[in-house]
């Protein structure tokens, strides 16, 4: 879960759902690495007695925090999946980059990049606040066969999300506007 703005990217609800998913026998091996510059203490905005804050700070239950990694490509390469529970993203570059590298993703319908996952390259949940739905999707990530099927679906999509294609399509739009 790469994020700078933990609240906007749904990190708190993700950790809640992660704890629920880990309670399932088929998902006990799940690990969550939150990658971002924000301090893990930023989650304490819910209150000092919040179990999510304590669990996150102490890296218990398979949740770990890495404050930064540049470039981010090694994190994608090492990940089994990328999770970004956005409350809003016009089109998350994180999801595009992960899919381009063949890494399945879990995101919300509030992320414009979710459309890319609709053909099986990952999981789309209704909201970061849909805890049971997020927990079920996280448990699905624990299934190697489901993860591999999603990774396989990423393959053909990688060519659709390159920066070169993006620039080419923008240039075509600009040329069309200029002609008009």
mmCIF file of C-alpha atoms in Angstrom:
data_model
loop_
_atom_site.group_PDB
_atom_site.id
_atom_site.type_symbol
_atom_site.label_atom_id
_atom_site.label_comp_id
_atom_site.label_asym_id
_atom_site.label_seq_id
_atom_site.Cartn_x
_atom_site.Cartn_y
_atom_site.Cartn_z
ATOM 1 C CA UNK A 1 0.000 0.000 0.000
ATOM 2 C CA UNK A 2 2.003 3.018 -1.211
ATOM 3 C CA UNK A 3 0.531 6.245 0.183
ATOM 4 C CA UNK A 4 1.431 9.751 1.240
ATOM 5 C CA UNK A 5 -1.952 10.924 2.512
ATOM 6 C CA UNK A 6 -2.967 7.971 4.672
ATOM 7 C CA UNK A 7 -6.474 9.275 5.294
ATOM 8 C CA UNK A 8 -7.267 9.850 1.606
ATOM 9 C CA UNK A 9 -5.753 6.501 0.629
ATOM 10 C CA UNK A 10 -7.757 4.556 3.228
ATOM 11 C CA UNK A 11 -4.814 3.214 5.208
ATOM 12 C CA UNK A 12 -6.722 3.152 8.533
ATOM 13 C CA UNK A 13 -9.685 1.171 7.132
ATOM 14 C CA UNK A 14 -7.215 -1.076 5.290
ATOM 15 C CA UNK A 15 -5.481 -1.988 8.538
ATOM 16 C CA UNK A 16 -8.852 -2.641 10.200
ATOM 17 C CA UNK A 17 -9.884 -4.952 7.340
ATOM 18 C CA UNK A 18 -6.443 -6.544 7.273
ATOM 19 C CA UNK A 19 -6.850 -7.541 10.920
ATOM 20 C CA UNK A 20 -10.208 -9.141 10.101
ATOM 21 C CA UNK A 21 -8.791 -10.943 7.072
ATOM 22 C CA UNK A 22 -5.905 -12.350 9.125
ATOM 23 C CA UNK A 23 -8.415 -13.983 11.467
ATOM 24 C CA UNK A 24 -9.418 -16.317 8.648
ATOM 25 C CA UNK A 25 -7.487 -19.593 8.523
ATOM 26 C CA UNK A 26 -6.837 -19.152 4.788
ATOM 27 C CA UNK A 27 -5.334 -15.683 5.239
ATOM 28 C CA UNK A 28 -3.101 -15.953 8.308
ATOM 29 C CA UNK A 29 0.051 -15.673 6.190
ATOM 30 C CA UNK A 30 -0.912 -12.229 4.854
ATOM 31 C CA UNK A 31 1.569 -9.428 5.433
ATOM 32 C CA UNK A 32 0.876 -5.745 4.854
ATOM 33 C CA UNK A 33 3.616 -3.232 4.164
ATOM 34 C CA UNK A 34 2.472 0.381 4.177
ATOM 35 C CA UNK A 35 4.874 2.403 2.097
ATOM 36 C CA UNK A 36 4.741 6.150 2.566
ATOM 37 C CA UNK A 37 6.390 9.233 3.946
ATOM 38 C CA UNK A 38 3.727 9.896 6.560
ATOM 39 C CA UNK A 39 4.478 8.746 10.055
ATOM 40 C CA UNK A 40 2.579 5.674 11.217
ATOM 41 C CA UNK A 41 1.571 7.824 14.184
ATOM 42 C CA UNK A 42 -0.591 9.788 11.725
ATOM 43 C CA UNK A 43 -3.175 7.051 12.194
ATOM 44 C CA UNK A 44 -3.611 8.044 15.826
ATOM 45 C CA UNK A 45 -6.002 10.795 14.730
ATOM 46 C CA UNK A 46 -8.769 8.346 15.645
ATOM 47 C CA UNK A 47 -7.773 8.532 19.272
ATOM 48 C CA UNK A 48 -4.969 7.361 21.534
ATOM 49 C CA UNK A 49 -6.821 4.183 22.535
ATOM 50 C CA UNK A 50 -7.518 3.113 18.974
ATOM 51 C CA UNK A 51 -6.333 -0.482 18.505
ATOM 52 C CA UNK A 52 -5.538 0.218 14.861
ATOM 53 C CA UNK A 53 -2.999 2.856 15.860
ATOM 54 C CA UNK A 54 -1.355 0.577 18.410
ATOM 55 C CA UNK A 55 -1.297 -2.378 16.027
ATOM 56 C CA UNK A 56 0.234 -0.212 13.283
ATOM 57 C CA UNK A 57 2.853 1.391 15.502
ATOM 58 C CA UNK A 58 4.114 -1.898 16.843
ATOM 59 C CA UNK A 59 4.012 -3.799 13.509
ATOM 60 C CA UNK A 60 2.137 -6.633 15.219
ATOM 61 C CA UNK A 61 -0.148 -8.867 13.182
ATOM 62 C CA UNK A 62 1.860 -8.611 9.979
ATOM 63 C CA UNK A 63 1.564 -4.832 9.455
ATOM 64 C CA UNK A 64 4.813 -3.011 8.743
ATOM 65 C CA UNK A 65 5.694 0.534 7.753
ATOM 66 C CA UNK A 66 8.415 1.617 5.338
ATOM 67 C CA UNK A 67 8.763 5.384 5.304
ATOM 68 C CA UNK A 68 10.181 5.770 1.827
ATOM 69 C CA UNK A 69 11.599 3.895 -1.079
ATOM 70 C CA UNK A 70 12.966 5.540 -4.174
ATOM 71 C CA UNK A 71 12.639 4.317 -6.768
ATOM 72 C CA UNK A 72 9.428 2.434 -5.995
ATOM 73 C CA UNK A 73 9.961 -0.257 -8.665
ATOM 74 C CA UNK A 74 11.674 -2.733 -6.286
ATOM 75 C CA UNK A 75 8.605 -2.587 -4.013
ATOM 76 C CA UNK A 76 6.321 -3.449 -6.926
ATOM 77 C CA UNK A 77 8.652 -6.251 -7.996
ATOM 78 C CA UNK A 78 8.646 -7.744 -4.490
ATOM 79 C CA UNK A 79 4.886 -7.385 -3.945
ATOM 80 C CA UNK A 80 2.340 -10.130 -4.468
ATOM 81 C CA UNK A 81 -0.308 -7.421 -4.817
ATOM 82 C CA UNK A 82 -0.778 -3.681 -4.361
ATOM 83 C CA UNK A 83 -3.637 -2.267 -2.295
ATOM 84 C CA UNK A 84 -4.791 1.342 -2.572
ATOM 85 C CA UNK A 85 -8.154 1.987 -0.901
ATOM 86 C CA UNK A 86 -8.624 5.481 -2.252
ATOM 87 C CA UNK A 87 -11.487 7.695 -1.187
ATOM 88 C CA UNK A 88 -10.723 9.635 -4.365
ATOM 89 C CA UNK A 89 -8.263 9.224 -7.206
ATOM 90 C CA UNK A 90 -8.938 10.459 -10.711
ATOM 91 C CA UNK A 91 -6.660 7.677 -11.975
ATOM 92 C CA UNK A 92 -4.071 6.390 -9.543
ATOM 93 C CA UNK A 93 -0.596 6.100 -10.994
ATOM 94 C CA UNK A 94 0.192 3.494 -8.324
ATOM 95 C CA UNK A 95 -2.377 1.097 -9.779
ATOM 96 C CA UNK A 96 -1.246 1.811 -13.349
ATOM 97 C CA UNK A 97 2.407 1.196 -12.477
ATOM 98 C CA UNK A 98 1.687 -2.006 -10.576
ATOM 99 C CA UNK A 99 -0.494 -3.452 -13.344
ATOM 100 C CA UNK A 100 2.153 -2.512 -15.930
ATOM 101 C CA UNK A 101 4.606 -4.608 -13.896
ATOM 102 C CA UNK A 102 2.190 -7.551 -13.703
ATOM 103 C CA UNK A 103 1.211 -6.987 -10.067
ATOM 104 C CA UNK A 104 -2.515 -7.409 -9.301
ATOM 105 C CA UNK A 105 -4.238 -4.645 -7.354
ATOM 106 C CA UNK A 106 -7.056 -4.045 -4.920
ATOM 107 C CA UNK A 107 -8.654 -0.620 -5.042
ATOM 108 C CA UNK A 108 -12.011 1.111 -4.676
ATOM 109 C CA UNK A 109 -14.613 2.249 -7.166
ATOM 110 C CA UNK A 110 -13.516 5.800 -6.234
ATOM 111 C CA UNK A 111 -10.273 5.246 -8.139
ATOM 112 C CA UNK A 112 -10.513 5.964 -11.871
ATOM 113 C CA UNK A 113 -7.870 3.290 -12.454
ATOM 114 C CA UNK A 114 -10.303 0.676 -11.114
ATOM 115 C CA UNK A 115 -11.743 0.293 -14.618
ATOM 116 C CA UNK A 116 -8.448 -1.290 -15.607
ATOM 117 C CA UNK A 117 -8.998 -4.088 -13.086
ATOM 118 C CA UNK A 118 -12.499 -4.970 -14.256
ATOM 119 C CA UNK A 119 -11.261 -7.755 -16.530
ATOM 120 C CA UNK A 120 -9.626 -9.673 -13.700
ATOM 121 C CA UNK A 121 -6.336 -7.854 -13.002
ATOM 122 C CA UNK A 122 -7.404 -7.324 -9.406
ATOM 123 C CA UNK A 123 -10.239 -6.591 -7.051
ATOM 124 C CA UNK A 124 -12.510 -3.559 -6.788
ATOM 125 C CA UNK A 125 -14.363 -2.813 -3.550
ATOM 126 C CA UNK A 126 -17.121 -0.284 -3.066
ATOM 127 C CA UNK A 127 -15.403 1.840 -0.435
ATOM 128 C CA UNK A 128 -12.532 1.867 2.060
ATOM 129 C CA UNK A 129 -15.258 1.787 4.729
ATOM 130 C CA UNK A 130 -16.694 -1.507 3.410
ATOM 131 C CA UNK A 131 -14.669 -3.465 5.948
ATOM 132 C CA UNK A 132 -16.120 -6.923 5.357
ATOM 133 C CA UNK A 133 -15.831 -6.499 1.590
ATOM 134 C CA UNK A 134 -12.215 -5.328 1.893
ATOM 135 C CA UNK A 135 -11.396 -8.197 4.287
ATOM 136 C CA UNK A 136 -12.864 -10.715 1.813
ATOM 137 C CA UNK A 137 -10.811 -9.215 -1.028
ATOM 138 C CA UNK A 138 -7.671 -9.350 1.128
ATOM 139 C CA UNK A 139 -8.397 -12.989 1.937
ATOM 140 C CA UNK A 140 -8.734 -13.635 -1.808
ATOM 141 C CA UNK A 141 -5.245 -12.170 -2.203
ATOM 142 C CA UNK A 142 -3.983 -14.920 0.102
ATOM 143 C CA UNK A 143 -5.043 -17.555 -2.454
ATOM 144 C CA UNK A 144 -2.036 -18.167 -4.741
ATOM 145 C CA UNK A 145 -4.245 -19.365 -7.627
ATOM 146 C CA UNK A 146 -6.474 -16.261 -7.485
ATOM 147 C CA UNK A 147 -3.432 -14.001 -7.251
ATOM 148 C CA UNK A 148 -1.780 -15.736 -10.204
ATOM 149 C CA UNK A 149 -4.936 -15.441 -12.317
ATOM 150 C CA UNK A 150 -5.048 -11.705 -11.560
ATOM 151 C CA UNK A 151 -1.325 -11.349 -12.334
ATOM 152 C CA UNK A 152 -1.861 -13.160 -15.642
ATOM 153 C CA UNK A 153 -4.675 -10.733 -16.481
ATOM 154 C CA UNK A 154 -2.251 -7.833 -15.908
ATOM 155 C CA UNK A 155 -0.005 -8.946 -18.774
ATOM 156 C CA UNK A 156 -1.970 -7.595 -21.720
ATOM 157 C CA UNK A 157 -2.848 -4.448 -19.770
ATOM 158 C CA UNK A 158 0.775 -3.458 -19.265
ATOM 159 C CA UNK A 159 1.019 -2.283 -22.864
ATOM 160 C CA UNK A 160 -2.112 -0.141 -22.434
ATOM 161 C CA UNK A 161 -0.788 1.852 -19.475
ATOM 162 C CA UNK A 162 2.646 2.953 -20.629
ATOM 163 C CA UNK A 163 3.682 6.584 -20.339
ATOM 164 C CA UNK A 164 4.570 6.544 -24.037
ATOM 165 C CA UNK A 165 1.026 5.567 -24.984
ATOM 166 C CA UNK A 166 -0.367 8.211 -22.646
ATOM 167 C CA UNK A 167 1.772 10.923 -24.237
ATOM 168 C CA UNK A 168 0.906 9.726 -27.754
ATOM 169 C CA UNK A 169 -2.820 9.834 -26.986
ATOM 170 C CA UNK A 170 -2.542 13.290 -25.412
ATOM 171 C CA UNK A 171 -0.692 14.537 -28.464
ATOM 172 C CA UNK A 172 -3.461 13.127 -30.678
ATOM 173 C CA UNK A 173 -6.059 14.994 -28.623
ATOM 174 C CA UNK A 174 -4.078 18.243 -28.850
ATOM 175 C CA UNK A 175 -3.715 17.809 -32.618
ATOM 176 C CA UNK A 176 -7.455 17.182 -32.948
ATOM 177 C CA UNK A 177 -8.228 20.308 -30.931
ATOM 178 C CA UNK A 178 -5.848 22.345 -33.054
ATOM 179 C CA UNK A 179 -7.492 21.056 -36.250
ATOM 180 C CA UNK A 180 -10.932 21.981 -34.912
#
